[in-house]
PDB file of C-alpha atoms in Angstrom:
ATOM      1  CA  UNK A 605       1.539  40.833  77.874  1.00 65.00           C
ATOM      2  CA  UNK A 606      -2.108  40.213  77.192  1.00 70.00           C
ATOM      3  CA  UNK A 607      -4.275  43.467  77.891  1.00 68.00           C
ATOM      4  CA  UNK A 608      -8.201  43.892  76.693  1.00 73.00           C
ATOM      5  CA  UNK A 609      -8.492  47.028  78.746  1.00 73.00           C
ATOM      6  CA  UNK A 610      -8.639  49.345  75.752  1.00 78.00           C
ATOM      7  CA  UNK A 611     -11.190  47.377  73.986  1.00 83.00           C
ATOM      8  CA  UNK A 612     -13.494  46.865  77.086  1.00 82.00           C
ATOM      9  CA  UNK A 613     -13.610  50.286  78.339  1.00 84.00           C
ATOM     10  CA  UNK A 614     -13.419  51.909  74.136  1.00 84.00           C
ATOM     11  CA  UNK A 615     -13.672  49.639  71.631  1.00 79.00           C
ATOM     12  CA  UNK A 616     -17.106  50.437  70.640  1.00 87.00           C
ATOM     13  CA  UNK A 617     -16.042  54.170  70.913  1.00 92.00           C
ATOM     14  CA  UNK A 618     -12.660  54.503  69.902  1.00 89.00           C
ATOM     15  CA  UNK A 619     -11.500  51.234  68.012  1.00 89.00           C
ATOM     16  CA  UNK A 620      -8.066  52.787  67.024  1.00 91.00           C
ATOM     17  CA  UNK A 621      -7.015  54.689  70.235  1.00 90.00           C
ATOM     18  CA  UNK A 622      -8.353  50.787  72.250  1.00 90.00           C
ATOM     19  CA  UNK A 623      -6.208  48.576  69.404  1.00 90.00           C
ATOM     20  CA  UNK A 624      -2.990  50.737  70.417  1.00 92.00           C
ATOM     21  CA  UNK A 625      -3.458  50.480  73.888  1.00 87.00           C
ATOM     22  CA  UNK A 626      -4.333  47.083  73.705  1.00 89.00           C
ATOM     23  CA  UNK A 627      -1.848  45.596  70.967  1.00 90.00           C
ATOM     24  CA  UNK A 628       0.659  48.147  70.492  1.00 91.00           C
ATOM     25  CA  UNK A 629       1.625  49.538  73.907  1.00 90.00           C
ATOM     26  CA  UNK A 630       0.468  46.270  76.180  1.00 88.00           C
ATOM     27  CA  UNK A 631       1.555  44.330  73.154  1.00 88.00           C
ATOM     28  CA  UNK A 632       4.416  44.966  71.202  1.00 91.00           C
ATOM     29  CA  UNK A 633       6.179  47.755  73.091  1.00 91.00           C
ATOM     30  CA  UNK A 634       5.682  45.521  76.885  1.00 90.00           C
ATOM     31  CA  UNK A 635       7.012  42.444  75.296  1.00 91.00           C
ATOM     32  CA  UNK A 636      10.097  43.645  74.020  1.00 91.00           C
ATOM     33  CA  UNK A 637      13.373  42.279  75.508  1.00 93.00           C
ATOM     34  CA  UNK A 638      15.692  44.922  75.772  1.00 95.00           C
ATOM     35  CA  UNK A 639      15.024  45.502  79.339  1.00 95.00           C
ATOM     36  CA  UNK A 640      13.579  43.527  81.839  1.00 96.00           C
ATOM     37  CA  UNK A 641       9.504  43.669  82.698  1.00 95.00           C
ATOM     38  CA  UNK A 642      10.923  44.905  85.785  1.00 97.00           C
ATOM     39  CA  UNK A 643      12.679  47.944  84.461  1.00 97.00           C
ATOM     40  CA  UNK A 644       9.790  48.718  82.342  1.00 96.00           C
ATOM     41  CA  UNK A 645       7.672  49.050  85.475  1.00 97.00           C
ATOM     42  CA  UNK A 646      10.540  51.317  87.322  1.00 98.00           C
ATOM     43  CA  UNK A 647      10.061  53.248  83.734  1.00 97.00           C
ATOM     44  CA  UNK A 648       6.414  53.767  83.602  1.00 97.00           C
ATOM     45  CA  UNK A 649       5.563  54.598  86.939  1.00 97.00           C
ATOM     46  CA  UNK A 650       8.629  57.308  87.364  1.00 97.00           C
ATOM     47  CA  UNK A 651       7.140  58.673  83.955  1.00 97.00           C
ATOM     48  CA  UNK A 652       3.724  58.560  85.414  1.00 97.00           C
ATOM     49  CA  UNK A 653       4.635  60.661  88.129  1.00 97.00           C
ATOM     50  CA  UNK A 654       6.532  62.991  86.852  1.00 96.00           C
ATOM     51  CA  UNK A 655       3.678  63.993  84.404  1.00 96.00           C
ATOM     52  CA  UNK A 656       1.580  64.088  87.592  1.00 96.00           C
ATOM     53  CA  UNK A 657      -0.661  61.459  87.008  1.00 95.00           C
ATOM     54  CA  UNK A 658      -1.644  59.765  89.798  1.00 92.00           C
ATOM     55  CA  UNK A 659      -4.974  58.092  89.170  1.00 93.00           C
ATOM     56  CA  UNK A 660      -6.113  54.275  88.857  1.00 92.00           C
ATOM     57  CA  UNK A 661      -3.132  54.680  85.932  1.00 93.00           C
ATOM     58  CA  UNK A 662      -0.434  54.614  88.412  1.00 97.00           C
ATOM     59  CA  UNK A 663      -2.494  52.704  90.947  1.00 96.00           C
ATOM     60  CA  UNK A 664      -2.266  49.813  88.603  1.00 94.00           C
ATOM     61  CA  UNK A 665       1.337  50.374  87.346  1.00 96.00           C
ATOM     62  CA  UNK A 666       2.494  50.425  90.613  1.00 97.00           C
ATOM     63  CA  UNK A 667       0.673  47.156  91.678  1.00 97.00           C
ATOM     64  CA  UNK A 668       1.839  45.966  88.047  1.00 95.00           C
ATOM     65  CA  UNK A 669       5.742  46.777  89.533  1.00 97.00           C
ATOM     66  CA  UNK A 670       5.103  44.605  92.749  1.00 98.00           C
ATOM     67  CA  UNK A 671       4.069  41.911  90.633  1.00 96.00           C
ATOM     68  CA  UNK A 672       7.201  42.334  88.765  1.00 96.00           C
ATOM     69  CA  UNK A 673       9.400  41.910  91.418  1.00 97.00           C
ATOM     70  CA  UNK A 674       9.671  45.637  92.717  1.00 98.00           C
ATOM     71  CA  UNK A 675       9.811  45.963  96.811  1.00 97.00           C
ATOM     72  CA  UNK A 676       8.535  48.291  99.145  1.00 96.00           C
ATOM     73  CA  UNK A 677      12.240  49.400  99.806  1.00 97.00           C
ATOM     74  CA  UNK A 678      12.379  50.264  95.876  1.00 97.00           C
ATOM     75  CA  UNK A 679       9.147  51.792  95.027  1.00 97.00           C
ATOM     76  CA  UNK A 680       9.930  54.085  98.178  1.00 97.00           C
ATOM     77  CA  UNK A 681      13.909  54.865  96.793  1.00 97.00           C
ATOM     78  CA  UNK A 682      12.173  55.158  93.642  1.00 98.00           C
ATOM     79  CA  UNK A 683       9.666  57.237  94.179  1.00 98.00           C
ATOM     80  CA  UNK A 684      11.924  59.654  96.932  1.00 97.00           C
ATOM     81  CA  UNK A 685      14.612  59.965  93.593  1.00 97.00           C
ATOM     82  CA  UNK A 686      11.588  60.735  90.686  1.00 97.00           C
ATOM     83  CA  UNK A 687      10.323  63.673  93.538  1.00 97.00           C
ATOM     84  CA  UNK A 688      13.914  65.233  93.361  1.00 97.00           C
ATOM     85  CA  UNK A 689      12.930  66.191  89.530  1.00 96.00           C
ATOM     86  CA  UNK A 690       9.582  65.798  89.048  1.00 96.00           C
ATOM     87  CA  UNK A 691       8.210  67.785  91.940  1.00 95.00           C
ATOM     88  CA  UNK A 692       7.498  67.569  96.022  1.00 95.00           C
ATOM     89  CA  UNK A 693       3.456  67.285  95.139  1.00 95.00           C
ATOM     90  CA  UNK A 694       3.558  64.237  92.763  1.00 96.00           C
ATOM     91  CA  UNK A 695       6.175  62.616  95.322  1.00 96.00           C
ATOM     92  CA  UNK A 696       3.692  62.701  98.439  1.00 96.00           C
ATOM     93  CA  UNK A 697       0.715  61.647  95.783  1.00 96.00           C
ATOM     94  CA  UNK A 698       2.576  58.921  94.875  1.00 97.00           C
ATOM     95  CA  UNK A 699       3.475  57.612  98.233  1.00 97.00           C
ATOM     96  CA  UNK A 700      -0.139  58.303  99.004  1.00 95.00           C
ATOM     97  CA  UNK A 701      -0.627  54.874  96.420  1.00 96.00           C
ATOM     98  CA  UNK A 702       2.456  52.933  97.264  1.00 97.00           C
ATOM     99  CA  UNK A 703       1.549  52.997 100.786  1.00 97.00           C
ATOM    100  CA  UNK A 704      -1.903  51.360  99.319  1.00 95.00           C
ATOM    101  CA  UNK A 705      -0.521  48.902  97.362  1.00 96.00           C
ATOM    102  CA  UNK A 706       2.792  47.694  99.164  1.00 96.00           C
ATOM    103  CA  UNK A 707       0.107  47.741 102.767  1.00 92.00           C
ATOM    104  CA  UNK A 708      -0.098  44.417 103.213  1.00 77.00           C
ATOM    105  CA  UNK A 709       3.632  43.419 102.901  1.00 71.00           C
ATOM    106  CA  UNK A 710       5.711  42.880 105.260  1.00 61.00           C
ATOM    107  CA  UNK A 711       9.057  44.612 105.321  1.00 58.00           C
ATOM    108  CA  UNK A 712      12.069  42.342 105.405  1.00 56.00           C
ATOM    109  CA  UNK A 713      14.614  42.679 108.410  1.00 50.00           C
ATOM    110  CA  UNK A 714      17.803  43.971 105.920  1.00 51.00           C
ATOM    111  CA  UNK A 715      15.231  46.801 104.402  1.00 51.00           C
ATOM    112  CA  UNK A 716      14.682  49.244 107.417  1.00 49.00           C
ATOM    113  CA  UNK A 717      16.140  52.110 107.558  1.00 48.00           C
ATOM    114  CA  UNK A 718      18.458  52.749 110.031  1.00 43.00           C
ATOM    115  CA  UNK A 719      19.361  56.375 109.854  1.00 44.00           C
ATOM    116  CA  UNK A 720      16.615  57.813 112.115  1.00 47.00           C
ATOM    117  CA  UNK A 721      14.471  55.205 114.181  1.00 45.00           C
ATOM    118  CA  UNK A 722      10.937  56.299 114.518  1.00 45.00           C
ATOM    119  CA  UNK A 723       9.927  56.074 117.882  1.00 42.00           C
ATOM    120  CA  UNK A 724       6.196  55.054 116.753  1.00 41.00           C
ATOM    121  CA  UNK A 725       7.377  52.038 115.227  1.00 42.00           C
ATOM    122  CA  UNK A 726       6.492  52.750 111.940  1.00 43.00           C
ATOM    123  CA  UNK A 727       7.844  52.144 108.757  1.00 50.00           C
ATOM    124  CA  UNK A 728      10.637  54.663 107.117  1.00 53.00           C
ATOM    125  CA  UNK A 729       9.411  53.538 103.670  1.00 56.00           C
ATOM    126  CA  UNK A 730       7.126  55.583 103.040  1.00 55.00           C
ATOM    127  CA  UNK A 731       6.419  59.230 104.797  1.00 56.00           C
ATOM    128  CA  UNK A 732       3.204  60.313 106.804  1.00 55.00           C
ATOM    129  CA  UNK A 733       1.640  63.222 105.893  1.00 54.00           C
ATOM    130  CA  UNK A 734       3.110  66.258 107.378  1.00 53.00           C
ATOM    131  CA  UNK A 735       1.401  69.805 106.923  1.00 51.00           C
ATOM    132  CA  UNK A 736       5.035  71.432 105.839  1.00 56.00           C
ATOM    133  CA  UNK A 737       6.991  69.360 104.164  1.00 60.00           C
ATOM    134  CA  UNK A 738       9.748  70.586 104.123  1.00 60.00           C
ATOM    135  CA  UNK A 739      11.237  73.531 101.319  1.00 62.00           C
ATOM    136  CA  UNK A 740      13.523  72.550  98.488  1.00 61.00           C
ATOM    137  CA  UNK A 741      15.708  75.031  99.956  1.00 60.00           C
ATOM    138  CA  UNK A 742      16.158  73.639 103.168  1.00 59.00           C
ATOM    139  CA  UNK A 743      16.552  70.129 101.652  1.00 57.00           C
ATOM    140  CA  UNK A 744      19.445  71.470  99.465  1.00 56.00           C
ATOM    141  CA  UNK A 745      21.162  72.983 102.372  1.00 57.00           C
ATOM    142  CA  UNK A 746      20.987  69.522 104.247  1.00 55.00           C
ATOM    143  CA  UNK A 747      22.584  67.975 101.446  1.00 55.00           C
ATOM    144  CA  UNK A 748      25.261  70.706 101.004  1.00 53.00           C
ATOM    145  CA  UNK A 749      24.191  71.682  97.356  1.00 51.00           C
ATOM    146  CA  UNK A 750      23.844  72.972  94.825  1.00 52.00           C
ATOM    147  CA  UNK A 751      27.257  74.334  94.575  1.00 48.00           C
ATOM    148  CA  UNK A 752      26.668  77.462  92.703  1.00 45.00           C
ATOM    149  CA  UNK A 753      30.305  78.587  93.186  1.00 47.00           C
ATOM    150  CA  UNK A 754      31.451  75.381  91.248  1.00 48.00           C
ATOM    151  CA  UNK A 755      28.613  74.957  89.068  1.00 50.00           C
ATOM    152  CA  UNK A 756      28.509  71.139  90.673  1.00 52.00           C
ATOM    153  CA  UNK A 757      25.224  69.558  90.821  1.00 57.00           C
ATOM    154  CA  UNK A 758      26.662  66.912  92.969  1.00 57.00           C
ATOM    155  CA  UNK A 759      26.778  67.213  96.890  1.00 58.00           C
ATOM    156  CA  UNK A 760      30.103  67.862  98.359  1.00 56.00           C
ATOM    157  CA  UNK A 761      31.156  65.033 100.068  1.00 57.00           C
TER     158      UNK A 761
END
């Protein structure tokens, strides 16, 4: 992967910190083959968001991950699993984006969800703002967990 970012926006100012960006972490560390370009994007933006950073950064990371193959249907089961641990907040921030850059796409007949129609017709991707969300509490009593009796992390099935 090609990137001049660091140098156009530091190089005059920061050589070093623009010749890592640029060579070293859009360079050598994005062109390795262990995992797929793919995977890296799934990576980066679940790390993004769970350090809360939800600027141009994850804008273009997650635009980066459609252009890598990632749909709507994953950047939203993405994003809805990195919330569980990295916080309710950075979840809704990050949907604020996705909703951005997966807008224009349309979503493919075998990706709607079909637990709870919305009546408006919109999509179940990705939520609409609501002014409670609801608490981690009463999410974890939905689910049926945690099981403090059994020390079980995973919902009772």
């Amino acid at each position: 992967m090609k990137q001049t970012a660091g140098r156009g926006a530091l190089g005059d100012f920061a050589p070093m910190f623009a010749h890592l960006n640029d060579d070293v972490l859009f360079g050598e560390v994005w062109d390795q083959e262990a995992i797929s370009t793919k995977t890296k994007c799934i990576v980066t933006i679940v790390a993004l968001i769970s350090q809360g950073i939800t600027d141009s950064s994850l804008r273009y990371h997650l635009q980066n991950a459609r252009n890598n193959g990632v749909t709507r249907a994953e950047a939203a089961a993405i994003i809805t699993h990195a919330t569980m641990y990295a916080g309710w907040p950075k979840g809704w921030a990050a949907f604020n984006l996705a909703k951005e850059v997966w807008a224009e796409e349309e979503e493919p007949a075998g990706e709607k969800d079909v637990r709870g129609a919305d009546p408006s017709g919109l999509s179940r991707d990705f939520p609409r703002a609501s002014p409670t969300p609801p608490t981690l509490s009463t999410l974890w009593a939905t689910a049926g967990w945690p099981h403090w009796e059994t020390r079980s992390c995973v919902p009772a099935t």
